[in-house]
PDB file of C-alpha atoms in Angstrom:
ATOM      1  CA  MET P 164     100.304 134.840 109.100  1.00 58.00           C
ATOM      2  CA  SER P 165     102.288 137.170 106.686  1.00 72.00           C
ATOM      3  CA  ARG P 166     100.178 139.973 105.776  1.00 77.00           C
ATOM      4  CA  TYR P 167     100.014 141.899 102.390  1.00 78.00           C
ATOM      5  CA  SER P 168      98.417 143.927  99.640  1.00 87.00           C
ATOM      6  CA  LEU P 169      96.377 142.054  97.108  1.00 86.00           C
ATOM      7  CA  GLU P 170      99.495 143.267  94.911  1.00 88.00           C
ATOM      8  CA  GLN P 171     102.455 142.143  97.597  1.00 87.00           C
ATOM      9  CA  PHE P 172     100.538 139.099  97.636  1.00 83.00           C
ATOM     10  CA  VAL P 173     100.086 138.273  94.014  1.00 87.00           C
ATOM     11  CA  GLN P 174     104.036 139.628  93.720  1.00 85.00           C
ATOM     12  CA  GLU P 175     105.503 136.818  96.731  1.00 83.00           C
ATOM     13  CA  THR P 176     103.594 134.259  95.419  1.00 83.00           C
ATOM     14  CA  ALA P 177     103.875 134.253  92.013  1.00 85.00           C
ATOM     15  CA  GLN P 178     105.263 131.330  89.679  1.00 84.00           C
ATOM     16  CA  LYS P 179     108.926 132.039  89.170  1.00 82.00           C
ATOM     17  CA  ASP P 180     111.325 130.330  86.297  1.00 81.00           C
ATOM     18  CA  GLN P 181     113.959 128.773  88.353  1.00 74.00           C
ATOM     19  CA  ASN P 182     115.738 126.996  85.691  1.00 75.00           C
ATOM     20  CA  GLN P 183     116.062 123.921  86.737  1.00 72.00           C
ATOM     21  CA  GLY P 184     115.297 121.521  84.043  1.00 86.00           C
ATOM     22  CA  VAL P 185     112.497 119.710  83.681  1.00 94.00           C
ATOM     23  CA  PHE P 186     111.864 119.080  87.098  1.00 97.00           C
ATOM     24  CA  GLU P 187     111.966 122.102  89.351  1.00 96.00           C
ATOM     25  CA  LEU P 188     110.626 123.070  93.088  1.00 95.00           C
ATOM     26  CA  GLU P 189     108.543 125.892  92.745  1.00 93.00           C
ATOM     27  CA  SER P 190     108.951 125.543  96.783  1.00 93.00           C
ATOM     28  CA  LYS P 191     109.830 122.685  98.754  1.00 95.00           C
ATOM     29  CA  TYR P 192     106.192 121.568  98.407  1.00 97.00           C
ATOM     30  CA  MET P 193     105.053 121.830  95.242  1.00 97.00           C
ATOM     31  CA  LEU P 194     106.765 120.271  91.935  1.00 97.00           C
ATOM     32  CA  GLU P 195     106.913 122.575  88.739  1.00 97.00           C
ATOM     33  CA  VAL P 196     106.766 120.331  85.533  1.00 97.00           C
ATOM     34  CA  ASN P 197     108.123 121.375  82.314  1.00 96.00           C
ATOM     35  CA  LEU P 198     106.064 119.392  79.687  1.00 97.00           C
ATOM     36  CA  ARG P 199     107.643 118.681  76.939  1.00 96.00           C
ATOM     37  CA  GLY P 200     106.533 114.942  75.533  1.00 96.00           C
ATOM     38  CA  ARG P 201     105.267 112.624  78.893  1.00 96.00           C
ATOM     39  CA  VAL P 202     106.154 112.125  82.487  1.00 97.00           C
ATOM     40  CA  TRP P 203     104.126 110.000  85.176  1.00 95.00           C
ATOM     41  CA  THR P 204     102.761 111.152  88.141  1.00 95.00           C
ATOM     42  CA  LYS P 205     100.957 110.107  91.190  1.00 93.00           C
ATOM     43  CA  THR P 206      97.340 109.789  90.169  1.00 92.00           C
ATOM     44  CA  GLY P 207      95.822 112.834  92.177  1.00 94.00           C
ATOM     45  CA  SER P 208      98.703 114.798  92.913  1.00 96.00           C
ATOM     46  CA  MET P 209      98.285 117.323  90.061  1.00 97.00           C
ATOM     47  CA  VAL P 210      96.672 120.793  91.405  1.00 97.00           C
ATOM     48  CA  ALA P 211      97.076 123.039  88.344  1.00 97.00           C
ATOM     49  CA  TYR P 212      97.904 122.885  85.097  1.00 97.00           C
ATOM     50  CA  GLN P 213      99.296 125.422  82.093  1.00 97.00           C
ATOM     51  CA  GLY P 214      99.484 124.542  78.137  1.00 97.00           C
ATOM     52  CA  GLY P 215      97.950 121.827  76.291  1.00 97.00           C
ATOM     53  CA  VAL P 216      98.192 118.819  78.528  1.00 97.00           C
ATOM     54  CA  LYS P 217      96.584 115.775  78.698  1.00 97.00           C
ATOM     55  CA  PHE P 218      95.848 113.017  81.897  1.00 95.00           C
ATOM     56  CA  ARG P 219      95.453 109.771  81.415  1.00 93.00           C
ATOM     57  CA  ARG P 220      95.258 107.202  84.287  1.00 82.00           C
ATOM     58  CA  GLU P 221      98.237 104.052  83.949  1.00 63.00           C
ATOM     59  CA  GLY P 222      95.890 101.255  81.942  1.00 52.00           C
ATOM     60  CA  ALA P 223      95.357  98.193  83.623  1.00 47.00           C
ATOM     61  CA  PHE P 224      98.475  96.417  81.181  1.00 44.00           C
ATOM     62  CA  GLU P 225      99.857  99.022  79.726  1.00 49.00           C
ATOM     63  CA  HIS P 226     103.296  97.905  81.348  1.00 50.00           C
ATOM     64  CA  GLY P 227     102.580  94.213  81.126  1.00 50.00           C
ATOM     65  CA  PHE P 228     100.443  91.525  82.997  1.00 44.00           C
ATOM     66  CA  TRP P 229     103.289  90.497  85.369  1.00 47.00           C
ATOM     67  CA  ARG P 230     104.034  94.166  87.001  1.00 49.00           C
ATOM     68  CA  TRP P 231      99.789  94.121  86.896  1.00 47.00           C
ATOM     69  CA  PHE P 232      99.844  91.093  88.657  1.00 44.00           C
ATOM     70  CA  LYS P 233     102.540  91.971  91.025  1.00 47.00           C
ATOM     71  CA  ARG P 234     100.389  95.406  91.865  1.00 48.00           C
ATOM     72  CA  SER P 235      96.774  93.447  92.546  1.00 44.00           C
ATOM     73  CA  PHE P 236      98.405  91.080  94.507  1.00 41.00           C
ATOM     74  CA  THR P 237     100.770  92.901  97.017  1.00 42.00           C
ATOM     75  CA  GLY P 238      98.044  96.122  97.199  1.00 43.00           C
ATOM     76  CA  GLU P 239     100.982  98.240  96.039  1.00 46.00           C
ATOM     77  CA  GLY P 240      99.534 101.917  96.149  1.00 48.00           C
ATOM     78  CA  THR P 241     101.998 103.465  93.000  1.00 60.00           C
ATOM     79  CA  ASN P 242      99.373 104.561  91.370  1.00 80.00           C
ATOM     80  CA  LEU P 243     100.327 106.652  87.961  1.00 86.00           C
ATOM     81  CA  THR P 244      99.190 108.928  85.534  1.00 92.00           C
ATOM     82  CA  LYS P 245     100.871 110.165  82.736  1.00 93.00           C
ATOM     83  CA  ALA P 246     100.791 113.673  81.724  1.00 96.00           C
ATOM     84  CA  GLU P 247     101.518 114.295  77.755  1.00 97.00           C
ATOM     85  CA  GLY P 248     102.172 117.541  75.925  1.00 98.00           C
ATOM     86  CA  VAL P 249     103.397 120.904  76.214  1.00 97.00           C
ATOM     87  CA  GLY P 250     102.909 122.937  79.227  1.00 97.00           C
ATOM     88  CA  ARG P 251     102.954 123.309  82.830  1.00 96.00           C
ATOM     89  CA  VAL P 252     102.404 120.892  85.564  1.00 98.00           C
ATOM     90  CA  TYR P 253     102.530 121.608  89.521  1.00 98.00           C
ATOM     91  CA  LEU P 254     101.918 118.716  91.207  1.00 98.00           C
ATOM     92  CA  ALA P 255     101.649 118.953  95.205  1.00 98.00           C
ATOM     93  CA  ASP P 256     101.039 115.497  97.559  1.00 97.00           C
ATOM     94  CA  SER P 257      99.399 116.479 101.023  1.00 95.00           C
ATOM     95  CA  GLY P 258     101.908 119.545 102.048  1.00 96.00           C
ATOM     96  CA  LYS P 259     104.941 116.673 101.851  1.00 97.00           C
ATOM     97  CA  THR P 260     108.308 117.701 100.891  1.00 98.00           C
ATOM     98  CA  ILE P 261     109.849 117.238  97.815  1.00 98.00           C
ATOM     99  CA  SER P 262     113.111 116.301  96.466  1.00 97.00           C
ATOM    100  CA  ILE P 263     114.424 115.776  93.394  1.00 97.00           C
ATOM    101  CA  LEU P 264     116.930 112.910  92.378  1.00 96.00           C
ATOM    102  CA  GLY P 265     118.652 113.154  88.927  1.00 96.00           C
ATOM    103  CA  LEU P 266     119.594 109.604  88.165  1.00 97.00           C
ATOM    104  CA  GLN P 267     122.472 109.575  85.755  1.00 97.00           C
ATOM    105  CA  GLY P 268     122.360 105.636  84.832  1.00 97.00           C
ATOM    106  CA  GLU P 269     121.383 105.073  88.734  1.00 97.00           C
ATOM    107  CA  ALA P 270     118.709 103.069  90.251  1.00 97.00           C
ATOM    108  CA  VAL P 271     116.911 104.367  93.670  1.00 97.00           C
ATOM    109  CA  SER P 272     114.237 102.279  95.836  1.00 96.00           C
ATOM    110  CA  VAL P 273     111.288 104.585  96.896  1.00 95.00           C
ATOM    111  CA  ASN P 274     108.674 103.411  99.221  1.00 90.00           C
ATOM    112  CA  GLY P 275     105.238 103.544  96.859  1.00 85.00           C
ATOM    113  CA  ASN P 276     103.788 106.165  99.351  1.00 88.00           C
ATOM    114  CA  ASP P 277     106.759 108.751  98.252  1.00 93.00           C
ATOM    115  CA  LEU P 278     106.944 108.196  94.532  1.00 94.00           C
ATOM    116  CA  LEU P 279     105.304 111.729  93.488  1.00 97.00           C
ATOM    117  CA  ALA P 280     106.801 111.775  89.638  1.00 97.00           C
ATOM    118  CA  PHE P 281     109.401 110.355  87.649  1.00 97.00           C
ATOM    119  CA  GLU P 282     109.882 111.036  83.758  1.00 97.00           C
ATOM    120  CA  ASP P 283     109.522 109.343  80.944  1.00 95.00           C
ATOM    121  CA  THR P 284     112.991 108.101  80.402  1.00 96.00           C
ATOM    122  CA  ILE P 285     113.162 105.855  83.719  1.00 97.00           C
ATOM    123  CA  GLN P 286     112.330 102.371  83.936  1.00 95.00           C
ATOM    124  CA  TRP P 287     110.493 100.992  87.053  1.00 91.00           C
ATOM    125  CA  ASP P 288     109.438  98.347  88.192  1.00 88.00           C
ATOM    126  CA  ILE P 289     107.510  96.798  91.627  1.00 81.00           C
ATOM    127  CA  ARG P 290     110.432  94.784  93.760  1.00 78.00           C
ATOM    128  CA  MET P 291     109.512  92.817  96.756  1.00 70.00           C
ATOM    129  CA  MET P 292     112.428  92.482  99.539  1.00 65.00           C
ATOM    130  CA  ARG P 293     113.337  89.075 100.539  1.00 53.00           C
ATOM    131  CA  ARG P 294     112.301  86.718 104.043  1.00 51.00           C
ATOM    132  CA  VAL P 295     108.717  86.587 102.357  1.00 43.00           C
ATOM    133  CA  GLY P 296     107.680  84.709 105.610  1.00 42.00           C
ATOM    134  CA  ALA P 297     106.644  88.100 106.576  1.00 42.00           C
ATOM    135  CA  MET P 298     104.544  88.914 103.725  1.00 43.00           C
ATOM    136  CA  MET P 299     101.873  89.288 106.051  1.00 39.00           C
ATOM    137  CA  ALA P 300     103.798  92.301 107.862  1.00 39.00           C
ATOM    138  CA  GLY P 301     102.746  94.496 104.901  1.00 42.00           C
ATOM    139  CA  GLY P 302     105.570  96.841 103.257  1.00 46.00           C
ATOM    140  CA  LEU P 303     107.499  94.034 101.679  1.00 58.00           C
ATOM    141  CA  PHE P 304     107.307  95.983  97.760  1.00 70.00           C
ATOM    142  CA  ASN P 305     108.601  99.117  96.933  1.00 84.00           C
ATOM    143  CA  VAL P 306     109.076 100.463  93.530  1.00 89.00           C
ATOM    144  CA  ARG P 307     112.467 100.568  91.716  1.00 93.00           C
ATOM    145  CA  LEU P 308     113.930 103.553  89.261  1.00 96.00           C
ATOM    146  CA  GLU P 309     116.577 102.637  87.032  1.00 97.00           C
ATOM    147  CA  GLY P 310     117.879 105.020  83.792  1.00 98.00           C
ATOM    148  CA  THR P 311     118.583 108.640  83.411  1.00 97.00           C
ATOM    149  CA  GLY P 312     116.358 111.641  84.381  1.00 97.00           C
ATOM    150  CA  MET P 313     114.959 112.706  87.523  1.00 97.00           C
ATOM    151  CA  VAL P 314     113.055 111.143  90.182  1.00 98.00           C
ATOM    152  CA  ALA P 315     110.631 113.230  92.496  1.00 98.00           C
ATOM    153  CA  VAL P 316     110.148 111.625  95.943  1.00 97.00           C
ATOM    154  CA  THR P 317     107.949 113.000  98.877  1.00 97.00           C
ATOM    155  CA  SER P 318     108.424 112.790 102.975  1.00 97.00           C
ATOM    156  CA  HIS P 319     107.180 114.280 106.274  1.00 97.00           C
ATOM    157  CA  GLY P 320     109.619 117.168 107.314  1.00 96.00           C
ATOM    158  CA  GLN P 321     113.015 117.346 105.996  1.00 95.00           C
ATOM    159  CA  PRO P 322     114.552 113.748 104.737  1.00 96.00           C
ATOM    160  CA  LEU P 323     117.680 112.341 106.506  1.00 97.00           C
ATOM    161  CA  THR P 324     120.152 110.117 104.234  1.00 97.00           C
ATOM    162  CA  LEU P 325     122.096 107.538 106.396  1.00 97.00           C
ATOM    163  CA  ARG P 326     125.093 105.690 105.051  1.00 97.00           C
ATOM    164  CA  VAL P 327     124.761 102.419 105.081  1.00 97.00           C
ATOM    165  CA  ARG P 328     128.875 100.821 105.243  1.00 97.00           C
ATOM    166  CA  PRO P 329     130.651  97.096 105.117  1.00 96.00           C
ATOM    167  CA  GLY P 330     130.216  95.920 108.396  1.00 95.00           C
ATOM    168  CA  LYS P 331     128.156  98.679 109.400  1.00 96.00           C
ATOM    169  CA  PRO P 332     124.572  98.160 109.012  1.00 96.00           C
ATOM    170  CA  VAL P 333     121.388 100.169 109.290  1.00 97.00           C
ATOM    171  CA  VAL P 334     117.861  99.520 110.711  1.00 95.00           C
ATOM    172  CA  THR P 335     114.508 101.308 110.086  1.00 93.00           C
ATOM    173  CA  ASP P 336     111.129 101.746 110.619  1.00 91.00           C
ATOM    174  CA  PRO P 337     109.067 100.414 107.947  1.00 88.00           C
ATOM    175  CA  ASN P 338     107.080 103.383 107.515  1.00 88.00           C
ATOM    176  CA  ALA P 339     109.467 106.278 108.243  1.00 93.00           C
ATOM    177  CA  THR P 340     111.701 104.316 105.803  1.00 94.00           C
ATOM    178  CA  VAL P 341     111.133 106.734 102.071  1.00 95.00           C
ATOM    179  CA  ALA P 342     114.391 105.387  99.595  1.00 96.00           C
ATOM    180  CA  TRP P 343     117.740 103.436  99.290  1.00 97.00           C
ATOM    181  CA  SER P 344     119.847 102.850  96.792  1.00 97.00           C
ATOM    182  CA  GLY P 345     119.509 100.696  93.920  1.00 94.00           C
ATOM    183  CA  ASN P 346     121.995  98.449  95.059  1.00 95.00           C
ATOM    184  CA  LEU P 347     121.073  97.672  98.258  1.00 94.00           C
ATOM    185  CA  GLU P 348     118.151  94.822  99.016  1.00 90.00           C
ATOM    186  CA  PRO P 349     116.739  94.942 102.532  1.00 91.00           C
ATOM    187  CA  GLU P 350     115.650  92.461 104.363  1.00 87.00           C
ATOM    188  CA  LEU P 351     112.174  92.324 106.322  1.00 82.00           C
ATOM    189  CA  LYS P 352     113.092  91.103 110.191  1.00 79.00           C
ATOM    190  CA  THR P 353     110.657  91.536 113.417  1.00 77.00           C
ATOM    191  CA  ASP P 354     112.031  92.126 117.064  1.00 70.00           C
ATOM    192  CA  ILE P 355     109.094  91.124 119.733  1.00 61.00           C
ATOM    193  CA  ASN P 356     110.896  92.574 122.250  1.00 63.00           C
ATOM    194  CA  LEU P 357     110.757  96.788 120.522  1.00 58.00           C
ATOM    195  CA  ARG P 358     107.234  96.210 119.986  1.00 54.00           C
ATOM    196  CA  THR P 359     106.485  98.583 122.422  1.00 53.00           C
ATOM    197  CA  LEU P 360     109.795 101.024 120.740  1.00 54.00           C
ATOM    198  CA  VAL P 361     108.844 100.636 116.983  1.00 53.00           C
ATOM    199  CA  GLY P 362     106.281 102.363 115.285  1.00 51.00           C
ATOM    200  CA  ARG P 363     102.906 102.336 116.829  1.00 51.00           C
ATOM    201  CA  GLY P 364     101.481  98.799 115.821  1.00 50.00           C
ATOM    202  CA  SER P 365     101.172  96.053 118.111  1.00 41.00           C
ATOM    203  CA  GLY P 366     102.325  92.818 117.786  1.00 40.00           C
ATOM    204  CA  GLU P 367     105.587  92.168 116.293  1.00 46.00           C
ATOM    205  CA  ALA P 368     107.594  95.269 115.654  1.00 69.00           C
ATOM    206  CA  PHE P 369     108.898  95.356 111.895  1.00 78.00           C
ATOM    207  CA  GLN P 370     112.254  96.269 110.983  1.00 87.00           C
ATOM    208  CA  MET P 371     114.249  96.570 107.819  1.00 90.00           C
ATOM    209  CA  HIS P 372     118.478  96.091 107.935  1.00 93.00           C
ATOM    210  CA  PHE P 373     120.301  97.595 105.174  1.00 96.00           C
ATOM    211  CA  GLU P 374     123.409  96.200 104.888  1.00 96.00           C
ATOM    212  CA  GLY P 375     126.105  96.300 102.430  1.00 97.00           C
ATOM    213  CA  ASP P 376     127.456 100.180 100.824  1.00 97.00           C
ATOM    214  CA  GLY P 377     124.826 102.876  99.656  1.00 97.00           C
ATOM    215  CA  PHE P 378     122.075 105.019 101.770  1.00 97.00           C
ATOM    216  CA  VAL P 379     118.787 104.802 103.085  1.00 98.00           C
ATOM    217  CA  VAL P 380     116.624 107.559 103.432  1.00 97.00           C
ATOM    218  CA  VAL P 381     113.985 107.984 106.362  1.00 97.00           C
ATOM    219  CA  GLN P 382     111.443 110.899 107.103  1.00 96.00           C
ATOM    220  CA  PRO P 383     110.198 111.720 110.472  1.00 95.00           C
ATOM    221  CA  TYR P 384     106.722 110.276 110.354  1.00 93.00           C
ATOM    222  CA  GLU P 385     105.590 107.228 110.487  1.00 88.00           C
ATOM    223  CA  GLU P 386     103.088 106.866 107.029  1.00 81.00           C
ATOM    224  CA  GLN P 387     100.298 104.880 108.074  1.00 69.00           C
ATOM    225  CA  GLY P 388      99.415 103.485 104.118  1.00 53.00           C
ATOM    226  CA  PRO P 389     100.247 100.506 101.977  1.00 45.00           C
ATOM    227  CA  GLN P 390     103.377 100.031 103.602  1.00 41.00           C
ATOM    228  CA  ALA P 391     101.815  99.860 107.325  1.00 42.00           C
ATOM    229  CA  ARG P 392      98.944  97.425 106.087  1.00 37.00           C
ATOM    230  CA  GLY P 393      98.738  94.320 108.573  1.00 34.00           C
ATOM    231  CA  ARG P 394     100.200  95.903 110.825  1.00 34.00           C
TER     232      ARG P 394
END
């Protein structure tokens, strides 16, 4: 552990203006939101704030009955809180590494566990992967974000991005999959022969198959949360 005088400690760890926009990284584990209006944050991720900011959890029907129904039906763990006003909000999630994605009319799909915050200009929806017959496996649902604005996602450790090319599919463990390009539609498959090699669950091993032209982001960790239910 580093040793400082009190003054040195304050100077070393003090908040710094990075002039990066609405979202900026105070460190790879801490997101600063320069709030002027409204952003959506993962419920429970606020660690501090300054200024005139109000927080309110997303209403049950705020985004329509169908989205509420899908969330209730799937158990999707994307609980959101609105931060509104003018000030600075600091977000973190269990010491996970934070990455900021700037969307320019693009789309990205994110594991609900790994969605930290996004601007109010971003449209979002809960999506279901193909092969409904595998529903008992869990991990079929994700959050699709689309539009122009910033999105903050988290990962355990440094994320790795793999390119998906036509004829060169990428196969991932659902519990280690963070995000993928919005044009890809992964298919959930099983392989009982790999149950001792992929994941820590018993029974069939579930894999996400990505085919087409895009990318998929994985983390060096198998996250045990809503995405792992039923395993």
